[in-house]
Every structure is written in structure tokens, then in C-alpha cells.
Short mmCIF file of C-alpha atoms in Angstrom, two decimals:
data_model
loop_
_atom_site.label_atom_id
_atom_site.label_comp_id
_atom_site.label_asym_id
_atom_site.label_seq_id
_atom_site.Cartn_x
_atom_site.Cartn_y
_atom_site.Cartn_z
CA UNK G 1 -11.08 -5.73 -5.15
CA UNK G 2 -11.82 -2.28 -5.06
CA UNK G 3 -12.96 -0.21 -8.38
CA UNK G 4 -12.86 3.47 -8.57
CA UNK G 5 -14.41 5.12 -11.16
CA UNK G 6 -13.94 8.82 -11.74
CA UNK G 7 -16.24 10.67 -14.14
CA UNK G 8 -17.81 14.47 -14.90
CA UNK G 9 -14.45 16.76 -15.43
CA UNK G 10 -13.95 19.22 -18.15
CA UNK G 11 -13.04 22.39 -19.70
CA UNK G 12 -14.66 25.21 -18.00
CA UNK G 13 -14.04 28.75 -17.58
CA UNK G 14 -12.95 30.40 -14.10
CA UNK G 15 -16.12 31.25 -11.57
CA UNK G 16 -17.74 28.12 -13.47
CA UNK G 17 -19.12 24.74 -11.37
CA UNK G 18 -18.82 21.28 -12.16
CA UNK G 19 -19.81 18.38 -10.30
CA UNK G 20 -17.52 15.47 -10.30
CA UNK G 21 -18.81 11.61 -9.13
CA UNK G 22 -16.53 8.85 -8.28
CA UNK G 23 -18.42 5.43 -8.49
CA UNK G 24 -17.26 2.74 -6.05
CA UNK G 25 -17.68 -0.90 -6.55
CA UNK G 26 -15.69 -4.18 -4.65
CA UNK G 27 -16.60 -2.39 -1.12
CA UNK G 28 -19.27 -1.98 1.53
CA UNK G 29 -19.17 1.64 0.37
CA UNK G 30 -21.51 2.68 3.58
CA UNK G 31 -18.89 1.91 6.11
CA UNK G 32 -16.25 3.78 4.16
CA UNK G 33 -15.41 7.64 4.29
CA UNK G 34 -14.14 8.83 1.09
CA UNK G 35 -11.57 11.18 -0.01
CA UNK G 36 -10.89 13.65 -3.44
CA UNK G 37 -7.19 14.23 -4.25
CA UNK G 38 -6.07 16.13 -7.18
CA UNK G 39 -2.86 16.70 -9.16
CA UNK G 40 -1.98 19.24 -10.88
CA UNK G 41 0.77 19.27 -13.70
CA UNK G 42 4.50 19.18 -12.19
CA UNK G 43 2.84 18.49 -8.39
CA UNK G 44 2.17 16.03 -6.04
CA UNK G 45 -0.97 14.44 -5.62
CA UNK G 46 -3.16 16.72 -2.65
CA UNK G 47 -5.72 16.11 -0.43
CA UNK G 48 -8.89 18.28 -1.32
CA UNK G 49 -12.25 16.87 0.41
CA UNK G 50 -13.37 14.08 2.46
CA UNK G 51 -16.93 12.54 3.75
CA UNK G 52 -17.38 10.62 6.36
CA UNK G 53 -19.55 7.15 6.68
CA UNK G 54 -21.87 9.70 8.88
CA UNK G 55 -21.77 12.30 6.36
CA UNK G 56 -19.19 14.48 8.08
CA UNK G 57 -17.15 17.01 5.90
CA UNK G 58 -13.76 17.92 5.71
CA UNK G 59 -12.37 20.77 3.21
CA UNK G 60 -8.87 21.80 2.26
CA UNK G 61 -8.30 25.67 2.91
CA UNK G 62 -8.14 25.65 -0.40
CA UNK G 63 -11.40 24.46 -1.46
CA UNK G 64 -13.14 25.61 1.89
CA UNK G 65 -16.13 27.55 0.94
CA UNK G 66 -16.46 26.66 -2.94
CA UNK G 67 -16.62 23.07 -2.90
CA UNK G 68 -18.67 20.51 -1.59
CA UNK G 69 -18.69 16.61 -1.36
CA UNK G 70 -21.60 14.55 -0.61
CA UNK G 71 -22.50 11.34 -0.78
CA UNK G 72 -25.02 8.44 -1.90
CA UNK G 73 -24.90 5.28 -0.68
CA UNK G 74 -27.87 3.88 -2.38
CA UNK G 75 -25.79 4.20 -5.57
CA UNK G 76 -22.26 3.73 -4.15
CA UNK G 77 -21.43 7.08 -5.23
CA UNK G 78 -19.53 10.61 -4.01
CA UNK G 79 -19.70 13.45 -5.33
CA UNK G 80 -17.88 16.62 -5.51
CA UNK G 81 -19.39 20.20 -6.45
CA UNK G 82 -17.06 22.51 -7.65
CA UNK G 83 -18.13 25.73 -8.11
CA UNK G 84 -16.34 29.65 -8.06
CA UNK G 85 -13.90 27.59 -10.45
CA UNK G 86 -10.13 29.07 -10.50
CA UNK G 87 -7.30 28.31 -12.59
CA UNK G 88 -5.27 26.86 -9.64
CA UNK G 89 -8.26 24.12 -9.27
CA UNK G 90 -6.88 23.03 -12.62
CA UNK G 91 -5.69 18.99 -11.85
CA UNK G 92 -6.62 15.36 -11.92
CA UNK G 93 -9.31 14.51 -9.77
CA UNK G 94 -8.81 11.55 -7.76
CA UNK G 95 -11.11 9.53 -4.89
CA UNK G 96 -10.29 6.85 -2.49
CA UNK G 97 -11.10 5.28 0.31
CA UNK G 98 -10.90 6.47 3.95
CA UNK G 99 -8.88 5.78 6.31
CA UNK G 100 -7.32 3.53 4.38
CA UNK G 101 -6.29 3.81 0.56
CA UNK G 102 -6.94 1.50 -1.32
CA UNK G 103 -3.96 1.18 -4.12
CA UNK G 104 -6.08 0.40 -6.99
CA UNK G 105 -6.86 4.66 -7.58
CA UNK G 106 -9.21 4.93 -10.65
CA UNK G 107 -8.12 7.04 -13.58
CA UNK G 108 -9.26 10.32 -12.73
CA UNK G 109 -10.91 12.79 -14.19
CA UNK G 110 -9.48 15.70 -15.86
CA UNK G 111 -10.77 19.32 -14.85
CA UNK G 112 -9.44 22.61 -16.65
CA UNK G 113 -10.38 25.84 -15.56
CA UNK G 114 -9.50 28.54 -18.60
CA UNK G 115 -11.04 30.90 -20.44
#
């Protein structure tokens, strides 16, 4: 069964960074791409990032140029550096699996961006 452990959010004020990691466990996690959602208050959940099992990137428009995900198979981990932080990146941050969801999403991790 697949485990998705979200960690690293928190309160920071806009133009700040964070760096988010999602810890996988119950998969061959270096056959796998992975994806970041988010949700934000009142919205649906949205796509935001994905990695390939080569390393290849993918970015939302909204995200393009101020966030980056990466990846370490030795410790079954992704990543996701956040940085030029605006309000609007306020959400839940989510991972999964790629191309296929798994169901079992992890609990998130909260990330506010106020000052």
C-alpha cells in the first residue's frame, strides 16, 4: 500500500521560500513520476508540479519560474522549492503518484503566505 507523507509547510511572508518534501513508502518510488497538488480554501484541488522517473519537469503557469521539484530516489523522496512566495500560493500541499494516483493522498502540508 502506498504511504504519502507530506512535511515542511508554514507561515511565511510573501517573496519568502520554503521547501516542501513528500516521503514515499509501499512503492518502487524510482519507476514512479510524482506530482504536487494544492488546495486552497473554497477550491478544488490543482495540479502544480510534476517529475518524471527521468527527472523531467513539468510546471503549472502558475508556479512556472518560482518553483521547483526535484527528486531523490536514494531516500524515496520529492521535493518542492517554493520560493518568490505570493498570497495566492496559499493551500494544502499535496503529492501523488504519476500517472496513476494512488487514492491513499497523505495529509498535506499546510503553507500560508502573509505578512
Amino acid at each position: 500500500q502506498v504511504h504519502l507523507v507530506e512535511s515542511g509547510g508554514g507561515l511565511v511572508q510573501p517573496g519568502g521560500s520554503l521547501r516542501l518534501s513528500c516521503a514515499a513508502s509501499g512503492i518502487i518510488f524510482s519507476i514512479y513520476g510524482m506530482d504536487w497538488y494544492r488546495q486552497a480554501p473554497g477550491k478544488q484541488r490543482e495540479w502544480v508540479a510534476r517529475i518524471t522517473s527521468g527527472s523531467s519537469t513539468n510546471y503549472a503557469d502558475s508556479v512556472k519560474g518560482r518553483f521547483t521539484i526535484s527528486r531523490d530516489n536514494a531516500k524515496n523522496t520529492v521535493y518542492l522549492q517554493m520560493n518568490s512566495l505570493k498570497p495566492e500560493d496559499t493551500a494544502v500541499y499535496y503529492c501523488n503518484t504519476w500517472p496513476i494516483p494512488t487514492p491513499s493522498w497523505g495529509q498535506g502540508t499546510q503553507v500560508t503566505v502573509s505578512s
